[in-house]
Tab-separated table of C-alpha atoms in Angstrom:
chain	number	residue	atom	x	y	z
G	1	UNK	CA	66.062	92.222	103.374
G	2	UNK	CA	64.413	95.019	101.385
G	3	UNK	CA	64.268	94.491	97.607
G	4	UNK	CA	63.723	97.210	95.025
G	5	UNK	CA	60.312	97.031	93.261
G	6	UNK	CA	62.037	96.374	89.961
G	7	UNK	CA	63.327	92.992	91.093
G	8	UNK	CA	65.812	91.007	89.055
G	9	UNK	CA	63.639	89.181	86.552
G	10	UNK	CA	66.130	86.383	86.361
G	11	UNK	CA	65.605	85.531	90.044
G	12	UNK	CA	61.871	85.262	89.456
G	13	UNK	CA	62.521	82.978	86.539
G	14	UNK	CA	64.514	80.616	88.753
G	15	UNK	CA	61.148	79.548	90.131
G	16	UNK	CA	59.155	79.248	86.888
G	17	UNK	CA	57.345	75.935	86.735
G	18	UNK	CA	55.827	76.686	83.318
G	19	UNK	CA	57.451	77.611	79.979
G	20	UNK	CA	60.600	79.734	79.994
G	21	UNK	CA	59.803	83.444	80.378
G	22	UNK	CA	61.146	85.697	77.600
G	23	UNK	CA	62.587	88.139	80.138
G	24	UNK	CA	65.255	85.597	81.082
G	25	UNK	CA	66.701	85.805	77.616
G	26	UNK	CA	66.331	89.590	77.690
G	27	UNK	CA	68.349	89.706	80.895
G	28	UNK	CA	70.943	87.381	79.404
G	29	UNK	CA	71.154	89.637	76.343
G	30	UNK	CA	71.421	92.645	78.645
G	31	UNK	CA	74.351	91.084	80.470
G	32	UNK	CA	75.966	90.206	77.141
G	33	UNK	CA	75.509	93.839	76.031
G	34	UNK	CA	77.131	95.089	79.251
G	35	UNK	CA	80.034	92.700	78.725
G	36	UNK	CA	80.461	94.013	75.185
G	37	UNK	CA	80.416	97.629	76.409
G	38	UNK	CA	82.914	96.860	79.181
G	39	UNK	CA	85.196	95.115	76.695
G	40	UNK	CA	85.061	98.172	74.430
G	41	UNK	CA	85.985	100.369	77.402
G	42	UNK	CA	88.750	97.925	78.293
G	43	UNK	CA	90.016	98.049	74.700
G	44	UNK	CA	90.073	101.844	74.809
G	45	UNK	CA	91.789	101.766	78.190
G	46	UNK	CA	94.441	99.388	76.864
G	47	UNK	CA	94.946	101.699	73.908
G	48	UNK	CA	95.363	104.670	76.244
G	49	UNK	CA	97.702	102.599	78.429
G	50	UNK	CA	99.817	101.753	75.375
G	51	UNK	CA	99.857	105.398	74.350
G	52	UNK	CA	100.792	106.586	77.830
G	53	UNK	CA	103.466	103.879	78.059
G	54	UNK	CA	104.842	105.089	74.729
G	55	UNK	CA	104.784	108.657	76.031
G	56	UNK	CA	106.560	107.524	79.168
G	57	UNK	CA	109.211	105.879	76.990
G	58	UNK	CA	109.667	109.164	75.150
G	59	UNK	CA	109.715	110.964	78.489
G	60	UNK	CA	112.421	108.604	79.697
G	61	UNK	CA	114.375	109.434	76.566
G	62	UNK	CA	113.866	113.143	77.202
G	63	UNK	CA	114.851	112.616	80.801
G	64	UNK	CA	118.098	110.980	79.708
G	65	UNK	CA	118.745	113.968	77.451
G	66	UNK	CA	117.966	116.370	80.291
G	67	UNK	CA	120.153	114.371	82.623
G	68	UNK	CA	122.928	114.569	80.009
G	69	UNK	CA	122.315	118.305	79.926
G	70	UNK	CA	122.623	118.318	83.681
G	71	UNK	CA	125.946	116.523	83.404
G	72	UNK	CA	127.061	119.056	80.779
G	73	UNK	CA	125.894	121.908	82.980
G	74	UNK	CA	127.758	120.311	85.857
G	75	UNK	CA	130.924	120.240	83.765
G	76	UNK	CA	130.347	123.861	82.772
G	77	UNK	CA	129.835	124.743	86.403
G	78	UNK	CA	133.039	122.980	87.345
G	79	UNK	CA	134.861	124.762	84.525
G	80	UNK	CA	133.518	128.126	85.641
G	81	UNK	CA	134.595	127.386	89.192
G	82	UNK	CA	138.088	126.501	87.882
G	83	UNK	CA	138.216	129.756	85.917
G	84	UNK	CA	137.032	131.625	88.986
G	85	UNK	CA	139.831	130.116	91.015
G	86	UNK	CA	142.406	130.976	88.356
G	87	UNK	CA	141.037	134.502	88.002
G	88	UNK	CA	141.177	134.995	91.736
G	89	UNK	CA	144.800	133.831	91.751
G	90	UNK	CA	145.623	136.213	88.883
G	91	UNK	CA	143.932	138.998	90.810
G	92	UNK	CA	146.095	138.227	93.813
G	93	UNK	CA	149.246	138.231	91.665
G	94	UNK	CA	148.225	141.496	89.943
G	95	UNK	CA	147.355	143.052	93.284
G	96	UNK	CA	150.762	142.047	94.683
G	97	UNK	CA	152.615	143.465	91.671
G	98	UNK	CA	150.567	146.650	91.796
G	99	UNK	CA	151.401	147.046	95.472
G	100	UNK	CA	155.108	146.554	94.723
G	101	UNK	CA	154.951	149.168	91.973
G	102	UNK	CA	153.149	151.495	94.327
G	103	UNK	CA	155.900	151.055	96.912
G	104	UNK	CA	158.566	151.775	94.316
G	105	UNK	CA	156.744	154.909	93.224
G	106	UNK	CA	156.369	155.980	96.841
G	107	UNK	CA	160.123	155.568	97.407
G	108	UNK	CA	160.896	157.522	94.228
G	109	UNK	CA	158.606	160.329	95.321
G	110	UNK	CA	160.347	160.439	98.722
G	111	UNK	CA	163.757	160.558	97.020
G	112	UNK	CA	162.631	163.338	94.683
G	113	UNK	CA	161.220	165.250	97.601
G	114	UNK	CA	164.522	165.042	99.435
G	115	UNK	CA	166.401	166.112	96.310
G	116	UNK	CA	164.046	169.046	95.752
G	117	UNK	CA	163.686	171.319	92.706
G	118	UNK	CA	167.406	172.256	92.761
G	119	UNK	CA	168.492	168.722	92.019
G	120	UNK	CA	169.342	169.448	88.376
G	121	UNK	CA	171.048	172.752	89.216
G	122	UNK	CA	173.147	171.073	91.905
G	123	UNK	CA	174.187	168.411	89.428
G	124	UNK	CA	175.187	171.166	86.922
G	125	UNK	CA	177.205	173.236	89.351
G	126	UNK	CA	178.583	170.177	91.123
G	127	UNK	CA	180.118	168.773	87.926
G	128	UNK	CA	183.875	169.260	87.674
G	129	UNK	CA	183.926	168.971	83.871
G	130	UNK	CA	181.649	169.082	80.864
G	131	UNK	CA	181.712	165.352	80.314
G	132	UNK	CA	180.806	164.833	83.957
G	133	UNK	CA	177.928	167.302	83.560
G	134	UNK	CA	176.684	165.530	80.384
G	135	UNK	CA	176.884	162.216	82.193
G	136	UNK	CA	174.844	163.677	85.033
G	137	UNK	CA	172.171	164.887	82.596
G	138	UNK	CA	172.019	161.476	80.975
G	139	UNK	CA	171.558	159.901	84.426
G	140	UNK	CA	168.736	162.299	85.256
G	141	UNK	CA	167.123	161.566	81.893
G	142	UNK	CA	167.319	157.835	82.612
G	143	UNK	CA	165.784	158.335	86.043
G	144	UNK	CA	162.886	160.268	84.512
G	145	UNK	CA	162.343	157.572	81.859
G	146	UNK	CA	162.425	154.853	84.544
G	147	UNK	CA	159.904	156.802	86.620
G	148	UNK	CA	157.626	157.103	83.585
G	149	UNK	CA	157.812	153.335	82.982
G	150	UNK	CA	157.147	152.690	86.665
G	151	UNK	CA	153.996	154.793	86.591
G	152	UNK	CA	152.891	153.216	83.307
G	153	UNK	CA	153.392	149.692	84.674
G	154	UNK	CA	151.503	150.588	87.825
G	155	UNK	CA	148.568	151.963	85.805
G	156	UNK	CA	148.682	148.837	83.600
G	157	UNK	CA	148.454	146.577	86.651
G	158	UNK	CA	145.574	148.643	87.997
G	159	UNK	CA	143.734	148.282	84.664
G	160	UNK	CA	144.486	144.532	84.606
G	161	UNK	CA	143.160	144.228	88.125
G	162	UNK	CA	139.993	146.067	87.156
G	163	UNK	CA	139.423	143.800	84.122
G	164	UNK	CA	140.036	140.689	86.199
G	165	UNK	CA	137.453	141.847	88.715
G	166	UNK	CA	134.932	142.434	85.911
G	167	UNK	CA	135.652	138.955	84.530
G	168	UNK	CA	135.327	137.488	87.990
G	169	UNK	CA	131.916	139.111	88.472
G	170	UNK	CA	130.818	137.751	85.085
G	171	UNK	CA	131.997	134.261	85.959
G	172	UNK	CA	130.171	134.410	89.296
G	173	UNK	CA	126.971	135.495	87.525
G	174	UNK	CA	127.382	132.680	84.998
G	175	UNK	CA	127.897	130.184	87.796
G	176	UNK	CA	124.677	131.279	89.507
G	177	UNK	CA	122.807	131.083	86.192
G	178	UNK	CA	124.063	127.548	85.562
G	179	UNK	CA	123.044	126.506	89.079
G	180	UNK	CA	119.568	127.971	88.526
G	181	UNK	CA	119.296	126.116	85.189
G	182	UNK	CA	120.243	122.868	86.908
G	183	UNK	CA	117.500	123.343	89.518
G	184	UNK	CA	114.936	124.157	86.813
G	185	UNK	CA	115.884	121.023	84.834
G	186	UNK	CA	115.636	118.865	87.931
G	187	UNK	CA	112.195	120.289	88.735
G	188	UNK	CA	111.001	119.737	85.150
G	189	UNK	CA	112.203	116.149	85.223
G	190	UNK	CA	110.476	115.319	88.519
G	191	UNK	CA	107.257	117.098	87.567
G	192	UNK	CA	107.014	115.360	84.189
G	193	UNK	CA	107.785	111.945	85.666
G	194	UNK	CA	105.225	112.342	88.474
G	195	UNK	CA	102.513	113.607	86.134
G	196	UNK	CA	102.835	110.725	83.695
G	197	UNK	CA	103.273	108.138	86.432
G	198	UNK	CA	100.045	109.302	88.121
G	199	UNK	CA	98.207	109.198	84.797
G	200	UNK	CA	99.477	105.699	84.042
G	201	UNK	CA	98.433	104.532	87.527
G	202	UNK	CA	94.934	105.927	86.946
G	203	UNK	CA	94.658	104.219	83.553
G	204	UNK	CA	95.804	100.895	85.007
G	205	UNK	CA	93.305	101.185	87.880
G	206	UNK	CA	90.505	101.792	85.362
G	207	UNK	CA	91.741	98.813	83.355
G	208	UNK	CA	91.712	96.618	86.464
G	209	UNK	CA	88.202	97.838	87.344
G	210	UNK	CA	86.935	96.993	83.848
G	211	UNK	CA	88.565	93.565	83.974
G	212	UNK	CA	86.967	92.824	87.360
G	213	UNK	CA	83.579	94.021	86.140
G	214	UNK	CA	83.861	91.900	82.995
G	215	UNK	CA	84.729	88.823	85.064
G	216	UNK	CA	81.670	89.372	87.276
G	217	UNK	CA	79.413	89.937	84.283
G	218	UNK	CA	80.757	86.877	82.491
G	219	UNK	CA	80.275	84.789	85.632
G	220	UNK	CA	76.663	85.992	85.901
G	221	UNK	CA	76.175	85.340	82.185
G	222	UNK	CA	77.393	81.761	82.617
G	223	UNK	CA	75.007	81.275	85.533
G	224	UNK	CA	72.141	82.785	83.546
G	225	UNK	CA	72.946	80.545	80.589
G	226	UNK	CA	73.003	77.535	82.887
G	227	UNK	CA	69.636	78.592	84.307
G	228	UNK	CA	68.240	79.064	80.811
G	229	UNK	CA	69.306	75.561	79.828
G	230	UNK	CA	67.902	73.985	83.015
G	231	UNK	CA	64.637	75.927	82.726
G	232	UNK	CA	64.274	74.962	79.069
G	233	UNK	CA	64.797	71.334	80.004
G	234	UNK	CA	62.212	71.585	82.815
G	235	UNK	CA	59.778	73.374	80.504
G	236	UNK	CA	60.111	70.695	77.859
G	237	UNK	CA	59.663	67.972	80.462
G	238	UNK	CA	56.652	69.716	82.053
G	239	UNK	CA	55.080	70.449	78.693
G	240	UNK	CA	55.489	66.861	77.515
G	241	UNK	CA	54.032	65.476	80.754
G	242	UNK	CA	51.000	67.766	80.601
G	243	UNK	CA	50.449	67.084	76.939
G	244	UNK	CA	50.551	63.352	77.500
G	245	UNK	CA	48.139	63.682	80.413
G	246	UNK	CA	45.662	66.291	79.200
G	247	UNK	CA	46.283	66.644	75.507
G	248	UNK	CA	46.411	70.428	75.796
G	249	UNK	CA	49.164	73.034	76.222
G	250	UNK	CA	50.025	74.761	79.452
G	251	UNK	CA	47.453	77.195	80.752
G	252	UNK	CA	47.488	79.953	83.368
G	253	UNK	CA	49.167	79.339	86.765
G	254	UNK	CA	47.253	76.923	88.920
G	255	UNK	CA	45.789	78.025	92.282
G	256	UNK	CA	47.543	76.903	95.447
G	257	UNK	CA	46.215	73.406	96.198
G	258	UNK	CA	47.323	71.668	99.392
G	259	UNK	CA	48.749	68.210	98.825
G	260	UNK	CA	50.962	65.738	100.569
G	261	UNK	CA	54.057	67.704	99.484
G	262	UNK	CA	55.167	71.231	100.194
G	263	UNK	CA	51.670	72.609	99.618
G	264	UNK	CA	50.446	70.788	102.702
G	265	UNK	CA	53.130	72.311	104.961
G	266	UNK	CA	51.625	75.758	105.528
G	267	UNK	CA	52.122	76.645	109.197
G	268	UNK	CA	54.258	73.542	109.769
G	269	UNK	CA	57.721	74.629	108.519
G	270	UNK	CA	60.554	75.417	110.873
G	271	UNK	CA	62.603	78.598	110.554
G	272	UNK	CA	65.580	77.977	108.233
G	273	UNK	CA	67.875	79.509	110.882
G	274	UNK	CA	67.551	80.543	114.501
G	275	UNK	CA	67.290	84.311	114.632
G	276	UNK	CA	65.082	87.381	114.571
G	277	UNK	CA	63.105	88.577	111.535
G	278	UNK	CA	64.317	92.144	110.996
G	279	UNK	CA	62.533	92.787	107.698
G	280	UNK	CA	59.215	91.286	106.724
G	281	UNK	CA	57.589	90.440	103.420
G	282	UNK	CA	55.819	93.069	101.309
G	283	UNK	CA	55.815	96.813	100.703
G	284	UNK	CA	57.723	99.085	103.068
G	285	UNK	CA	58.018	102.870	103.378
G	286	UNK	CA	61.451	104.360	103.982
G	287	UNK	CA	61.376	106.410	107.221
G	288	UNK	CA	63.529	109.224	105.840
G	289	UNK	CA	63.127	109.415	102.063
G	290	UNK	CA	59.344	108.874	101.824
G	291	UNK	CA	59.913	106.165	99.209
G	292	UNK	CA	58.646	102.603	99.010
G	293	UNK	CA	60.448	99.344	98.512
G	294	UNK	CA	59.266	95.779	98.226
G	295	UNK	CA	60.707	92.727	99.926
G	296	UNK	CA	59.936	89.410	98.254
G	297	UNK	CA	61.032	87.524	101.361
G	298	UNK	CA	62.127	87.987	104.940
G	299	UNK	CA	65.490	88.974	106.433
G	300	UNK	CA	66.559	87.004	109.497
G	301	UNK	CA	69.388	88.360	111.669
G	302	UNK	CA	71.621	85.508	112.839
G	303	UNK	CA	75.239	85.043	113.938
G	304	UNK	CA	77.890	84.373	111.321
G	305	UNK	CA	78.476	80.672	110.789
G	306	UNK	CA	75.069	79.553	112.094
G	307	UNK	CA	73.593	76.557	110.218
G	308	UNK	CA	70.958	77.211	107.558
G	309	UNK	CA	68.461	74.334	107.165
G	310	UNK	CA	66.264	73.315	104.254
G	311	UNK	CA	62.637	74.021	105.209
G	312	UNK	CA	61.442	70.932	103.288
G	313	UNK	CA	62.556	68.053	101.060
G	314	UNK	CA	63.756	69.011	97.593
G	315	UNK	CA	66.555	69.236	95.066
G	316	UNK	CA	69.266	71.911	94.767
G	317	UNK	CA	68.923	73.758	91.446
G	318	UNK	CA	71.297	76.646	92.223
G	319	UNK	CA	74.272	76.876	94.594
G	320	UNK	CA	76.697	79.631	93.729
G	321	UNK	CA	77.476	83.334	94.022
G	322	UNK	CA	74.954	85.737	92.484
G	323	UNK	CA	75.696	89.463	92.492
G	324	UNK	CA	73.525	91.351	94.986
G	325	UNK	CA	72.581	88.154	96.845
G	326	UNK	CA	76.026	86.833	97.681
G	327	UNK	CA	76.301	83.074	97.995
G	328	UNK	CA	72.819	81.784	97.202
G	329	UNK	CA	71.043	78.396	97.322
G	330	UNK	CA	67.720	77.594	95.592
G	331	UNK	CA	65.797	74.423	96.384
G	332	UNK	CA	63.060	72.962	94.141
G	333	UNK	CA	60.442	71.318	96.412
G	334	UNK	CA	58.207	70.119	93.598
G	335	UNK	CA	54.619	71.116	92.872
G	336	UNK	CA	55.796	74.566	91.729
G	337	UNK	CA	57.333	75.468	95.122
G	338	UNK	CA	60.851	76.809	95.567
G	339	UNK	CA	62.803	78.268	98.495
G	340	UNK	CA	65.761	80.653	98.332
G	341	UNK	CA	68.561	81.267	100.874
G	342	UNK	CA	70.927	84.233	100.264
G	343	UNK	CA	73.985	86.061	101.726
G	344	UNK	CA	75.467	82.815	103.054
G	345	UNK	CA	79.114	82.586	104.014
G	346	UNK	CA	79.554	78.969	102.914
G	347	UNK	CA	77.496	76.637	100.715
G	348	UNK	CA	77.453	72.972	101.765
G	349	UNK	CA	75.543	71.417	98.832
G	350	UNK	CA	76.024	71.153	95.088
G	351	UNK	CA	73.542	71.578	92.268
G	352	UNK	CA	71.545	68.388	91.692
G	353	UNK	CA	71.837	67.206	95.302
G	354	UNK	CA	68.646	65.908	96.936
G	355	UNK	CA	68.108	67.306	100.438
G	356	UNK	CA	65.735	66.458	103.285
G	357	UNK	CA	63.775	68.644	105.650
G	358	UNK	CA	66.072	70.393	108.191
G	359	UNK	CA	69.243	69.276	106.366
G	360	UNK	CA	72.049	71.842	106.560
G	361	UNK	CA	72.459	73.721	103.285
G	362	UNK	CA	74.866	76.537	104.167
G	363	UNK	CA	76.184	78.877	106.881
G	364	UNK	CA	74.996	82.373	107.748
G	365	UNK	CA	77.202	85.196	106.401
G	366	UNK	CA	77.161	88.768	105.135
G	367	UNK	CA	78.264	88.406	101.509
G	368	UNK	CA	76.671	91.328	99.568
G	369	UNK	CA	74.535	92.118	102.615
G	370	UNK	CA	73.882	95.734	103.632
G	371	UNK	CA	72.640	94.663	107.087
G	372	UNK	CA	75.577	92.576	108.231
G	373	UNK	CA	75.314	88.917	109.183
G	374	UNK	CA	71.871	87.624	108.161
G	375	UNK	CA	69.849	85.222	106.009
G	376	UNK	CA	67.517	86.411	103.279
G	377	UNK	CA	64.772	83.784	102.765
G	378	UNK	CA	62.065	83.466	100.092
G	379	UNK	CA	59.315	81.015	99.161
G	380	UNK	CA	57.970	81.051	95.607
G	381	UNK	CA	55.041	79.303	93.978
G	382	UNK	CA	54.868	79.033	90.189
G	383	UNK	CA	57.459	81.768	89.861
G	384	UNK	CA	55.786	84.305	92.144
G	385	UNK	CA	56.957	85.221	95.660
G	386	UNK	CA	54.597	84.457	98.536
G	387	UNK	CA	54.769	85.594	102.146
G	388	UNK	CA	56.796	82.941	103.992
G	389	UNK	CA	55.577	84.031	107.424
G	390	UNK	CA	52.302	81.993	107.462
G	391	UNK	CA	54.266	78.911	106.428
G	392	UNK	CA	56.620	79.052	109.421
G	393	UNK	CA	55.560	78.137	112.915
């Protein structure tokens, strides 16, 4: 597996046989700083969430008011429709009365036509006495007055009908306006609810992302702290042993000296898993981007679930998840030698367990792997990576 040139210093420090490197603490402080920043972001997000929730509460209140307005508008609409019905009935009544008056006037006009202009003269000459003539004039006067009232009532009904029609048109316009207002209110309600709900969802997703990130950072910080404590203990033990033996402090890293332990196994180790090496140790040029990367180990393609074996006797000093490497196991073989096994699907051993050559440590997986199912394998001596290829037969 290809590693970026700026490799995680903490991983290098897992293999330090000498005093604790200062970069480990720097990395631990860096993680602590990231946790602090994420917590500040989380605090701000919670504040925004509270604010948005408060706004949503106010929106709900406004929605209730708007819904009450809708109910009121509905009542108004119903009232207008009732008035419209009543007005239409009044129009029908007025129209009927006007038609009756029109018929009466038509009959009167027909009667007058038949009587002709000589009607009054005929009444005068047809009277047998003065009283009879006076009575005839009074009758004619009453007929004329009745005709005048008939025409006046007809015109009144026509005016009433016209006013009712105007009122009806106004009520219809008001009804349409109320209906339009109801639709506008409904649209405002839905739009406001959707807008705030989407915003709240976004804020909660950011909050969840920050919480997840903080958990990962805190988990890495705990692992780093555990490493710091174990490395400090090893450094104190190594320093005391050297001081007792030589009387001097620790010097520069020692050259590779074959011995009866791991140092004597060059060319004799078995592959930790059966598979094909798809990425070798060292510097590599990217075929497309003309950039270089460095691999501190080798990547071995293997089927998921295949057994991963310890290449030599040793003690487990790390067996847990580490971001970027997935589930990872580190074995201390003594003499300054360490081996690393990453991207496993399942870890079989615990920290502190002593293992033998070819003992199963874990299973092949693809946790945090960009190449699918594979094993990333390293060998380190005094904290520095060395090419594992010459060590494997």
